[in-house]
Amino acid sequence: LLRTDLPGRLETGVWLTRGVRGHGVGRAAMAAVLREAAALGATSVCAETTASNAGALAVLDRFGFDFRPSDDRGCVHALLAFPAPLEPAPGPLT
């Protein structure tokens, strides 16, 4: 977690090796990140990923992040304002 210029907002980034993708590790990692952000008193968490990163987009979506369209670099910006569920919505692993 990285503090941003906005009070209460933290930035996260989670990278997984190919061998653990699709096994719920991303969801577990994001749940831990959001619990830590809440414990630190964050009011929101932001993330950035590429428009082609379907796995990251799925995890962020499952936790309720709101998305802004891709920018000229092909990045999607996501924002989650607390209070928010700290566990993902049920659904198949992606």
PDB file of N, CA and C in Angstrom:
ATOM      1  N   LEU A   1       0.840  -1.187   0.000  1.00  0.00           N
ATOM      2  CA  LEU A   1       0.000   0.000   0.000  1.00  0.00           C
ATOM      3  C   LEU A   1       0.876   1.238   0.000  1.00  0.00           C
ATOM      4  N   LEU A   2       0.481   2.197  -0.810  1.00  0.00           N
ATOM      5  CA  LEU A   2       1.236   3.431  -0.960  1.00  0.00           C
ATOM      6  C   LEU A   2       0.300   4.606  -0.701  1.00  0.00           C
ATOM      7  N   ARG A   3       0.742   5.532   0.135  1.00  0.00           N
ATOM      8  CA  ARG A   3      -0.056   6.745   0.361  1.00  0.00           C
ATOM      9  C   ARG A   3      -0.036   7.583  -0.915  1.00  0.00           C
ATOM     10  N   THR A   4      -1.156   8.236  -1.189  1.00  0.00           N
ATOM     11  CA  THR A   4      -1.258   9.110  -2.359  1.00  0.00           C
ATOM     12  C   THR A   4      -1.323  10.559  -1.888  1.00  0.00           C
ATOM     13  N   ASP A   5      -1.456  11.471  -2.827  1.00  0.00           N
ATOM     14  CA  ASP A   5      -1.577  12.888  -2.491  1.00  0.00           C
ATOM     15  C   ASP A   5      -2.935  13.233  -1.882  1.00  0.00           C
ATOM     16  N   LEU A   6      -3.910  12.349  -2.029  1.00  0.00           N
ATOM     17  CA  LEU A   6      -5.242  12.607  -1.492  1.00  0.00           C
ATOM     18  C   LEU A   6      -5.354  12.033  -0.086  1.00  0.00           C
ATOM     19  N   PRO A   7      -5.814  12.806   0.877  1.00  0.00           N
ATOM     20  CA  PRO A   7      -5.942  12.308   2.253  1.00  0.00           C
ATOM     21  C   PRO A   7      -6.841  11.077   2.318  1.00  0.00           C
ATOM     22  N   GLY A   8      -6.387  10.059   3.014  1.00  0.00           N
ATOM     23  CA  GLY A   8      -7.174   8.848   3.207  1.00  0.00           C
ATOM     24  C   GLY A   8      -7.124   7.852   2.069  1.00  0.00           C
ATOM     25  N   ARG A   9      -6.508   8.204   0.952  1.00  0.00           N
ATOM     26  CA  ARG A   9      -6.464   7.295  -0.200  1.00  0.00           C
ATOM     27  C   ARG A   9      -5.121   6.581  -0.256  1.00  0.00           C
ATOM     28  N   LEU A  10      -5.196   5.252  -0.389  1.00  0.00           N
ATOM     29  CA  LEU A  10      -4.012   4.421  -0.562  1.00  0.00           C
ATOM     30  C   LEU A  10      -4.070   3.767  -1.934  1.00  0.00           C
ATOM     31  N   GLU A  11      -2.909   3.496  -2.504  1.00  0.00           N
ATOM     32  CA  GLU A  11      -2.818   2.820  -3.802  1.00  0.00           C
ATOM     33  C   GLU A  11      -2.284   1.416  -3.581  1.00  0.00           C
ATOM     34  N   THR A  12      -2.861   0.468  -4.299  1.00  0.00           N
ATOM     35  CA  THR A  12      -2.402  -0.911  -4.195  1.00  0.00           C
ATOM     36  C   THR A  12      -1.990  -1.442  -5.557  1.00  0.00           C
ATOM     37  N   GLY A  13      -1.154  -2.435  -5.528  1.00  0.00           N
ATOM     38  CA  GLY A  13      -0.767  -3.179  -6.714  1.00  0.00           C
ATOM     39  C   GLY A  13      -0.438  -4.597  -6.279  1.00  0.00           C
ATOM     40  N   VAL A  14      -1.019  -5.571  -6.945  1.00  0.00           N
ATOM     41  CA  VAL A  14      -0.789  -6.981  -6.614  1.00  0.00           C
ATOM     42  C   VAL A  14      -0.320  -7.674  -7.884  1.00  0.00           C
ATOM     43  N   TRP A  15       0.824  -8.315  -7.820  1.00  0.00           N
ATOM     44  CA  TRP A  15       1.359  -9.058  -8.962  1.00  0.00           C
ATOM     45  C   TRP A  15       1.488 -10.517  -8.565  1.00  0.00           C
ATOM     46  N   LEU A  16       1.036 -11.405  -9.450  1.00  0.00           N
ATOM     47  CA  LEU A  16       1.079 -12.842  -9.188  1.00  0.00           C
ATOM     48  C   LEU A  16       1.860 -13.550 -10.288  1.00  0.00           C
ATOM     49  N   THR A  17       2.595 -14.569  -9.897  1.00  0.00           N
ATOM     50  CA  THR A  17       3.260 -15.395 -10.900  1.00  0.00           C
ATOM     51  C   THR A  17       2.211 -16.237 -11.611  1.00  0.00           C
ATOM     52  N   ARG A  18       2.506 -16.621 -12.824  1.00  0.00           N
ATOM     53  CA  ARG A  18       1.539 -17.385 -13.621  1.00  0.00           C
ATOM     54  C   ARG A  18       1.087 -18.668 -12.932  1.00  0.00           C
ATOM     55  N   GLY A  19       1.973 -19.291 -12.188  1.00  0.00           N
ATOM     56  CA  GLY A  19       1.645 -20.567 -11.564  1.00  0.00           C
ATOM     57  C   GLY A  19       0.547 -20.519 -10.521  1.00  0.00           C
ATOM     58  N   VAL A  20       0.278 -19.349  -9.950  1.00  0.00           N
ATOM     59  CA  VAL A  20      -0.756 -19.262  -8.914  1.00  0.00           C
ATOM     60  C   VAL A  20      -2.024 -18.583  -9.419  1.00  0.00           C
ATOM     61  N   ARG A  21      -2.011 -18.123 -10.640  1.00  0.00           N
ATOM     62  CA  ARG A  21      -3.197 -17.463 -11.186  1.00  0.00           C
ATOM     63  C   ARG A  21      -4.324 -18.467 -11.379  1.00  0.00           C
ATOM     64  N   GLY A  22      -5.550 -18.009 -11.106  1.00  0.00           N
ATOM     65  CA  GLY A  22      -6.717 -18.859 -11.287  1.00  0.00           C
ATOM     66  C   GLY A  22      -7.005 -19.780 -10.124  1.00  0.00           C
ATOM     67  N   HIS A  23      -6.325 -19.581  -9.004  1.00  0.00           N
ATOM     68  CA  HIS A  23      -6.515 -20.442  -7.834  1.00  0.00           C
ATOM     69  C   HIS A  23      -7.022 -19.670  -6.620  1.00  0.00           C
ATOM     70  N   GLY A  24      -7.499 -18.452  -6.806  1.00  0.00           N
ATOM     71  CA  GLY A  24      -8.029 -17.656  -5.707  1.00  0.00           C
ATOM     72  C   GLY A  24      -6.989 -16.867  -4.940  1.00  0.00           C
ATOM     73  N   VAL A  25      -5.732 -16.940  -5.363  1.00  0.00           N
ATOM     74  CA  VAL A  25      -4.661 -16.226  -4.658  1.00  0.00           C
ATOM     75  C   VAL A  25      -4.843 -14.715  -4.800  1.00  0.00           C
ATOM     76  N   GLY A  26      -5.242 -14.256  -5.964  1.00  0.00           N
ATOM     77  CA  GLY A  26      -5.462 -12.828  -6.172  1.00  0.00           C
ATOM     78  C   GLY A  26      -6.569 -12.297  -5.279  1.00  0.00           C
ATOM     79  N   ARG A  27      -7.652 -13.057  -5.168  1.00  0.00           N
ATOM     80  CA  ARG A  27      -8.752 -12.642  -4.290  1.00  0.00           C
ATOM     81  C   ARG A  27      -8.309 -12.616  -2.839  1.00  0.00           C
ATOM     82  N   ALA A  28      -7.564 -13.632  -2.417  1.00  0.00           N
ATOM     83  CA  ALA A  28      -7.078 -13.666  -1.032  1.00  0.00           C
ATOM     84  C   ALA A  28      -6.123 -12.508  -0.765  1.00  0.00           C
ATOM     85  N   ALA A  29      -5.258 -12.224  -1.726  1.00  0.00           N
ATOM     86  CA  ALA A  29      -4.311 -11.116  -1.564  1.00  0.00           C
ATOM     87  C   ALA A  29      -5.048  -9.784  -1.484  1.00  0.00           C
ATOM     88  N   MET A  30      -6.044  -9.581  -2.351  1.00  0.00           N
ATOM     89  CA  MET A  30      -6.781  -8.320  -2.328  1.00  0.00           C
ATOM     90  C   MET A  30      -7.570  -8.176  -1.032  1.00  0.00           C
ATOM     91  N   ALA A  31      -8.137  -9.262  -0.537  1.00  0.00           N
ATOM     92  CA  ALA A  31      -8.849  -9.201   0.744  1.00  0.00           C
ATOM     93  C   ALA A  31      -7.903  -8.761   1.856  1.00  0.00           C
ATOM     94  N   ALA A  32      -6.685  -9.307   1.861  1.00  0.00           N
ATOM     95  CA  ALA A  32      -5.696  -8.927   2.879  1.00  0.00           C
ATOM     96  C   ALA A  32      -5.290  -7.463   2.726  1.00  0.00           C
ATOM     97  N   VAL A  33      -5.101  -7.022   1.493  1.00  0.00           N
ATOM     98  CA  VAL A  33      -4.733  -5.625   1.234  1.00  0.00           C
ATOM     99  C   VAL A  33      -5.830  -4.691   1.742  1.00  0.00           C
ATOM    100  N   LEU A  34      -7.082  -5.019   1.452  1.00  0.00           N
ATOM    101  CA  LEU A  34      -8.181  -4.148   1.870  1.00  0.00           C
ATOM    102  C   LEU A  34      -8.367  -4.148   3.382  1.00  0.00           C
ATOM    103  N   ARG A  35      -8.148  -5.293   4.019  1.00  0.00           N
ATOM    104  CA  ARG A  35      -8.202  -5.326   5.495  1.00  0.00           C
ATOM    105  C   ARG A  35      -7.125  -4.422   6.078  1.00  0.00           C
ATOM    106  N   GLU A  36      -5.929  -4.480   5.519  1.00  0.00           N
ATOM    107  CA  GLU A  36      -4.831  -3.638   6.006  1.00  0.00           C
ATOM    108  C   GLU A  36      -5.137  -2.160   5.755  1.00  0.00           C
ATOM    109  N   ALA A  37      -5.681  -1.844   4.594  1.00  0.00           N
ATOM    110  CA  ALA A  37      -6.034  -0.454   4.292  1.00  0.00           C
ATOM    111  C   ALA A  37      -7.059   0.069   5.295  1.00  0.00           C
ATOM    112  N   ALA A  38      -8.061  -0.751   5.600  1.00  0.00           N
ATOM    113  CA  ALA A  38      -9.071  -0.350   6.583  1.00  0.00           C
ATOM    114  C   ALA A  38      -8.439  -0.159   7.956  1.00  0.00           C
ATOM    115  N   ALA A  39      -7.544  -1.063   8.339  1.00  0.00           N
ATOM    116  CA  ALA A  39      -6.871  -0.954   9.637  1.00  0.00           C
ATOM    117  C   ALA A  39      -6.024   0.312   9.717  1.00  0.00           C
ATOM    118  N   LEU A  40      -5.505   0.757   8.585  1.00  0.00           N
ATOM    119  CA  LEU A  40      -4.702   1.982   8.537  1.00  0.00           C
ATOM    120  C   LEU A  40      -5.564   3.243   8.495  1.00  0.00           C
ATOM    121  N   GLY A  41      -6.879   3.062   8.427  1.00  0.00           N
ATOM    122  CA  GLY A  41      -7.786   4.201   8.412  1.00  0.00           C
ATOM    123  C   GLY A  41      -8.048   4.796   7.047  1.00  0.00           C
ATOM    124  N   ALA A  42      -7.753   4.056   5.999  1.00  0.00           N
ATOM    125  CA  ALA A  42      -7.983   4.562   4.642  1.00  0.00           C
ATOM    126  C   ALA A  42      -9.471   4.792   4.401  1.00  0.00           C
ATOM    127  N   THR A  43      -9.773   5.785   3.591  1.00  0.00           N
ATOM    128  CA  THR A  43     -11.150   6.022   3.175  1.00  0.00           C
ATOM    129  C   THR A  43     -11.400   5.503   1.763  1.00  0.00           C
ATOM    130  N   SER A  44     -10.318   5.236   1.036  1.00  0.00           N
ATOM    131  CA  SER A  44     -10.448   4.663  -0.301  1.00  0.00           C
ATOM    132  C   SER A  44      -9.128   4.026  -0.721  1.00  0.00           C
ATOM    133  N   VAL A  45      -9.248   3.120  -1.691  1.00  0.00           N
ATOM    134  CA  VAL A  45      -8.082   2.443  -2.259  1.00  0.00           C
ATOM    135  C   VAL A  45      -8.198   2.549  -3.773  1.00  0.00           C
ATOM    136  N   CYS A  46      -7.088   2.885  -4.417  1.00  0.00           N
ATOM    137  CA  CYS A  46      -7.082   2.955  -5.875  1.00  0.00           C
ATOM    138  C   CYS A  46      -6.081   1.945  -6.426  1.00  0.00           C
ATOM    139  N   ALA A  47      -6.294   1.590  -7.676  1.00  0.00           N
ATOM    140  CA  ALA A  47      -5.417   0.643  -8.364  1.00  0.00           C
ATOM    141  C   ALA A  47      -5.396   1.009  -9.838  1.00  0.00           C
ATOM    142  N   GLU A  48      -4.384   0.531 -10.524  1.00  0.00           N
ATOM    143  CA  GLU A  48      -4.246   0.761 -11.961  1.00  0.00           C
ATOM    144  C   GLU A  48      -3.783  -0.539 -12.588  1.00  0.00           C
ATOM    145  N   THR A  49      -4.362  -0.879 -13.725  1.00  0.00           N
ATOM    146  CA  THR A  49      -3.940  -2.066 -14.453  1.00  0.00           C
ATOM    147  C   THR A  49      -4.126  -1.803 -15.939  1.00  0.00           C
ATOM    148  N   THR A  50      -3.656  -2.715 -16.742  1.00  0.00           N
ATOM    149  CA  THR A  50      -3.845  -2.565 -18.185  1.00  0.00           C
ATOM    150  C   THR A  50      -5.234  -3.058 -18.572  1.00  0.00           C
ATOM    151  N   ALA A  51      -5.758  -2.504 -19.640  1.00  0.00           N
ATOM    152  CA  ALA A  51      -7.081  -2.887 -20.115  1.00  0.00           C
ATOM    153  C   ALA A  51      -7.129  -4.350 -20.534  1.00  0.00           C
ATOM    154  N   SER A  52      -5.979  -4.942 -20.839  1.00  0.00           N
ATOM    155  CA  SER A  52      -5.933  -6.337 -21.282  1.00  0.00           C
ATOM    156  C   SER A  52      -5.747  -7.328 -20.135  1.00  0.00           C
ATOM    157  N   ASN A  53      -5.601  -6.851 -18.900  1.00  0.00           N
ATOM    158  CA  ASN A  53      -5.365  -7.741 -17.761  1.00  0.00           C
ATOM    159  C   ASN A  53      -6.698  -8.205 -17.182  1.00  0.00           C
ATOM    160  N   ALA A  54      -7.285  -9.217 -17.826  1.00  0.00           N
ATOM    161  CA  ALA A  54      -8.610  -9.702 -17.439  1.00  0.00           C
ATOM    162  C   ALA A  54      -8.650 -10.210 -16.002  1.00  0.00           C
ATOM    163  N   GLY A  55      -7.593 -10.866 -15.545  1.00  0.00           N
ATOM    164  CA  GLY A  55      -7.568 -11.388 -14.182  1.00  0.00           C
ATOM    165  C   GLY A  55      -7.633 -10.282 -13.152  1.00  0.00           C
ATOM    166  N   ALA A  56      -6.812  -9.255 -13.321  1.00  0.00           N
ATOM    167  CA  ALA A  56      -6.814  -8.126 -12.381  1.00  0.00           C
ATOM    168  C   ALA A  56      -8.150  -7.398 -12.413  1.00  0.00           C
ATOM    169  N   LEU A  57      -8.682  -7.180 -13.603  1.00  0.00           N
ATOM    170  CA  LEU A  57      -9.968  -6.500 -13.716  1.00  0.00           C
ATOM    171  C   LEU A  57     -11.069  -7.294 -13.026  1.00  0.00           C
ATOM    172  N   ALA A  58     -11.031  -8.621 -13.152  1.00  0.00           N
ATOM    173  CA  ALA A  58     -12.041  -9.459 -12.510  1.00  0.00           C
ATOM    174  C   ALA A  58     -11.950  -9.371 -10.990  1.00  0.00           C
ATOM    175  N   VAL A  59     -10.738  -9.409 -10.449  1.00  0.00           N
ATOM    176  CA  VAL A  59     -10.569  -9.314  -8.994  1.00  0.00           C
ATOM    177  C   VAL A  59     -11.053  -7.952  -8.503  1.00  0.00           C
ATOM    178  N   LEU A  60     -10.631  -6.892  -9.159  1.00  0.00           N
ATOM    179  CA  LEU A  60     -11.050  -5.551  -8.746  1.00  0.00           C
ATOM    180  C   LEU A  60     -12.569  -5.410  -8.824  1.00  0.00           C
ATOM    181  N   ASP A  61     -13.164  -5.913  -9.883  1.00  0.00           N
ATOM    182  CA  ASP A  61     -14.614  -5.850 -10.046  1.00  0.00           C
ATOM    183  C   ASP A  61     -15.325  -6.630  -8.946  1.00  0.00           C
ATOM    184  N   ARG A  62     -14.810  -7.787  -8.620  1.00  0.00           N
ATOM    185  CA  ARG A  62     -15.435  -8.627  -7.605  1.00  0.00           C
ATOM    186  C   ARG A  62     -15.456  -7.950  -6.234  1.00  0.00           C
ATOM    187  N   PHE A  63     -14.475  -7.107  -5.974  1.00  0.00           N
ATOM    188  CA  PHE A  63     -14.432  -6.389  -4.702  1.00  0.00           C
ATOM    189  C   PHE A  63     -15.179  -5.063  -4.754  1.00  0.00           C
ATOM    190  N   GLY A  64     -15.754  -4.734  -5.899  1.00  0.00           N
ATOM    191  CA  GLY A  64     -16.589  -3.547  -5.989  1.00  0.00           C
ATOM    192  C   GLY A  64     -15.896  -2.269  -6.411  1.00  0.00           C
ATOM    193  N   PHE A  65     -14.689  -2.380  -6.963  1.00  0.00           N
ATOM    194  CA  PHE A  65     -14.005  -1.185  -7.452  1.00  0.00           C
ATOM    195  C   PHE A  65     -14.800  -0.576  -8.600  1.00  0.00           C
ATOM    196  N   ASP A  66     -14.807   0.746  -8.662  1.00  0.00           N
ATOM    197  CA  ASP A  66     -15.380   1.471  -9.794  1.00  0.00           C
ATOM    198  C   ASP A  66     -14.254   1.755 -10.778  1.00  0.00           C
ATOM    199  N   PHE A  67     -14.563   1.661 -12.067  1.00  0.00           N
ATOM    200  CA  PHE A  67     -13.546   1.814 -13.102  1.00  0.00           C
ATOM    201  C   PHE A  67     -13.729   3.105 -13.883  1.00  0.00           C
ATOM    202  N   ARG A  68     -12.604   3.708 -14.230  1.00  0.00           N
ATOM    203  CA  ARG A  68     -12.576   4.810 -15.187  1.00  0.00           C
ATOM    204  C   ARG A  68     -12.004   4.238 -16.472  1.00  0.00           C
ATOM    205  N   PRO A  69     -12.453   4.737 -17.605  1.00  0.00           N
ATOM    206  CA  PRO A  69     -12.000   4.183 -18.887  1.00  0.00           C
ATOM    207  C   PRO A  69     -10.481   4.223 -19.044  1.00  0.00           C
ATOM    208  N   SER A  70     -10.025   3.410 -19.955  1.00  0.00           N
ATOM    209  CA  SER A  70      -8.596   3.376 -20.277  1.00  0.00           C
ATOM    210  C   SER A  70      -8.114   4.758 -20.672  1.00  0.00           C
ATOM    211  N   ASP A  71      -6.888   5.060 -20.281  1.00  0.00           N
ATOM    212  CA  ASP A  71      -6.288   6.322 -20.700  1.00  0.00           C
ATOM    213  C   ASP A  71      -5.468   6.087 -21.967  1.00  0.00           C
ATOM    214  N   ASP A  72      -4.751   7.093 -22.394  1.00  0.00           N
ATOM    215  CA  ASP A  72      -3.989   6.975 -23.640  1.00  0.00           C
ATOM    216  C   ASP A  72      -2.834   5.987 -23.546  1.00  0.00           C
ATOM    217  N   ARG A  73      -2.507   5.529 -22.321  1.00  0.00           N
ATOM    218  CA  ARG A  73      -1.466   4.512 -22.142  1.00  0.00           C
ATOM    219  C   ARG A  73      -2.063   3.107 -22.074  1.00  0.00           C
ATOM    220  N   GLY A  74      -3.388   2.994 -22.173  1.00  0.00           N
ATOM    221  CA  GLY A  74      -4.037   1.699 -22.080  1.00  0.00           C
ATOM    222  C   GLY A  74      -4.254   1.236 -20.656  1.00  0.00           C
ATOM    223  N   CYS A  75      -4.186   2.157 -19.698  1.00  0.00           N
ATOM    224  CA  CYS A  75      -4.372   1.809 -18.288  1.00  0.00           C
ATOM    225  C   CYS A  75      -5.806   2.071 -17.855  1.00  0.00           C
ATOM    226  N   VAL A  76      -6.318   1.179 -17.031  1.00  0.00           N
ATOM    227  CA  VAL A  76      -7.626   1.339 -16.414  1.00  0.00           C
ATOM    228  C   VAL A  76      -7.387   1.740 -14.968  1.00  0.00           C
ATOM    229  N   HIS A  77      -8.086   2.767 -14.510  1.00  0.00           N
ATOM    230  CA  HIS A  77      -7.962   3.244 -13.143  1.00  0.00           C
ATOM    231  C   HIS A  77      -9.179   2.767 -12.358  1.00  0.00           C
ATOM    232  N   ALA A  78      -8.946   2.226 -11.172  1.00  0.00           N
ATOM    233  CA  ALA A  78     -10.019   1.678 -10.354  1.00  0.00           C
ATOM    234  C   ALA A  78      -9.987   2.328  -8.980  1.00  0.00           C
ATOM    235  N   LEU A  79     -11.179   2.528  -8.400  1.00  0.00           N
ATOM    236  CA  LEU A  79     -11.284   3.167  -7.095  1.00  0.00           C
ATOM    237  C   LEU A  79     -12.331   2.451  -6.264  1.00  0.00           C
ATOM    238  N   LEU A  80     -11.996   2.190  -5.018  1.00  0.00           N
ATOM    239  CA  LEU A  80     -12.926   1.593  -4.065  1.00  0.00           C
ATOM    240  C   LEU A  80     -12.984   2.504  -2.855  1.00  0.00           C
ATOM    241  N   ALA A  81     -14.170   3.036  -2.561  1.00  0.00           N
ATOM    242  CA  ALA A  81     -14.359   3.877  -1.386  1.00  0.00           C
ATOM    243  C   ALA A  81     -14.904   3.009  -0.258  1.00  0.00           C
ATOM    244  N   PHE A  82     -14.381   3.188   0.940  1.00  0.00           N
ATOM    245  CA  PHE A  82     -14.880   2.458   2.109  1.00  0.00           C
ATOM    246  C   PHE A  82     -16.110   3.182   2.642  1.00  0.00           C
ATOM    247  N   PRO A  83     -17.042   2.556   3.339  1.00  0.00           N
ATOM    248  CA  PRO A  83     -16.993   1.145   3.690  1.00  0.00           C
ATOM    249  C   PRO A  83     -17.303   0.278   2.476  1.00  0.00           C
ATOM    250  N   ALA A  84     -16.660  -0.859   2.459  1.00  0.00           N
ATOM    251  CA  ALA A  84     -16.818  -1.807   1.360  1.00  0.00           C
ATOM    252  C   ALA A  84     -16.677  -3.211   1.917  1.00  0.00           C
ATOM    253  N   PRO A  85     -17.269  -4.190   1.251  1.00  0.00           N
ATOM    254  CA  PRO A  85     -17.079  -5.564   1.709  1.00  0.00           C
ATOM    255  C   PRO A  85     -15.616  -5.961   1.595  1.00  0.00           C
ATOM    256  N   LEU A  86     -15.145  -6.706   2.573  1.00  0.00           N
ATOM    257  CA  LEU A  86     -13.747  -7.124   2.554  1.00  0.00           C
ATOM    258  C   LEU A  86     -13.577  -8.517   1.974  1.00  0.00           C
ATOM    259  N   GLU A  87     -14.657  -9.100   1.520  1.00  0.00           N
ATOM    260  CA  GLU A  87     -14.593 -10.396   0.862  1.00  0.00           C
ATOM    261  C   GLU A  87     -15.229 -10.237  -0.510  1.00  0.00           C
ATOM    262  N   PRO A  88     -14.779 -10.991  -1.494  1.00  0.00           N
ATOM    263  CA  PRO A  88     -15.329 -10.852  -2.841  1.00  0.00           C
ATOM    264  C   PRO A  88     -16.746 -11.392  -2.936  1.00  0.00           C
ATOM    265  N   ALA A  89     -17.464 -10.926  -3.929  1.00  0.00           N
ATOM    266  CA  ALA A  89     -18.765 -11.494  -4.224  1.00  0.00           C
ATOM    267  C   ALA A  89     -18.571 -12.935  -4.673  1.00  0.00           C
ATOM    268  N   PRO A  90     -19.533 -13.804  -4.383  1.00  0.00           N
ATOM    269  CA  PRO A  90     -19.376 -15.198  -4.809  1.00  0.00           C
ATOM    270  C   PRO A  90     -19.351 -15.299  -6.329  1.00  0.00           C
ATOM    271  N   GLY A  91     -18.691 -16.296  -6.808  1.00  0.00           N
ATOM    272  CA  GLY A  91     -18.630 -16.502  -8.244  1.00  0.00           C
ATOM    273  C   GLY A  91     -17.490 -17.419  -8.595  1.00  0.00           C
ATOM    274  N   PRO A  92     -17.448 -17.854  -9.838  1.00  0.00           N
ATOM    275  CA  PRO A  92     -16.384 -18.768 -10.255  1.00  0.00           C
ATOM    276  C   PRO A  92     -15.027 -18.079 -10.265  1.00  0.00           C
ATOM    277  N   LEU A  93     -14.000 -18.871 -10.089  1.00  0.00           N
ATOM    278  CA  LEU A  93     -12.638 -18.351 -10.182  1.00  0.00           C
ATOM    279  C   LEU A  93     -12.365 -17.972 -11.623  1.00  0.00           C
ATOM    280  N   THR A  94     -11.625 -16.887 -11.813  1.00  0.00           N
ATOM    281  CA  THR A  94     -11.272 -16.490 -13.177  1.00  0.00           C
ATOM    282  C   THR A  94      -9.782 -16.488 -13.329  1.00  0.00           C
TER     283      THR A  94
END
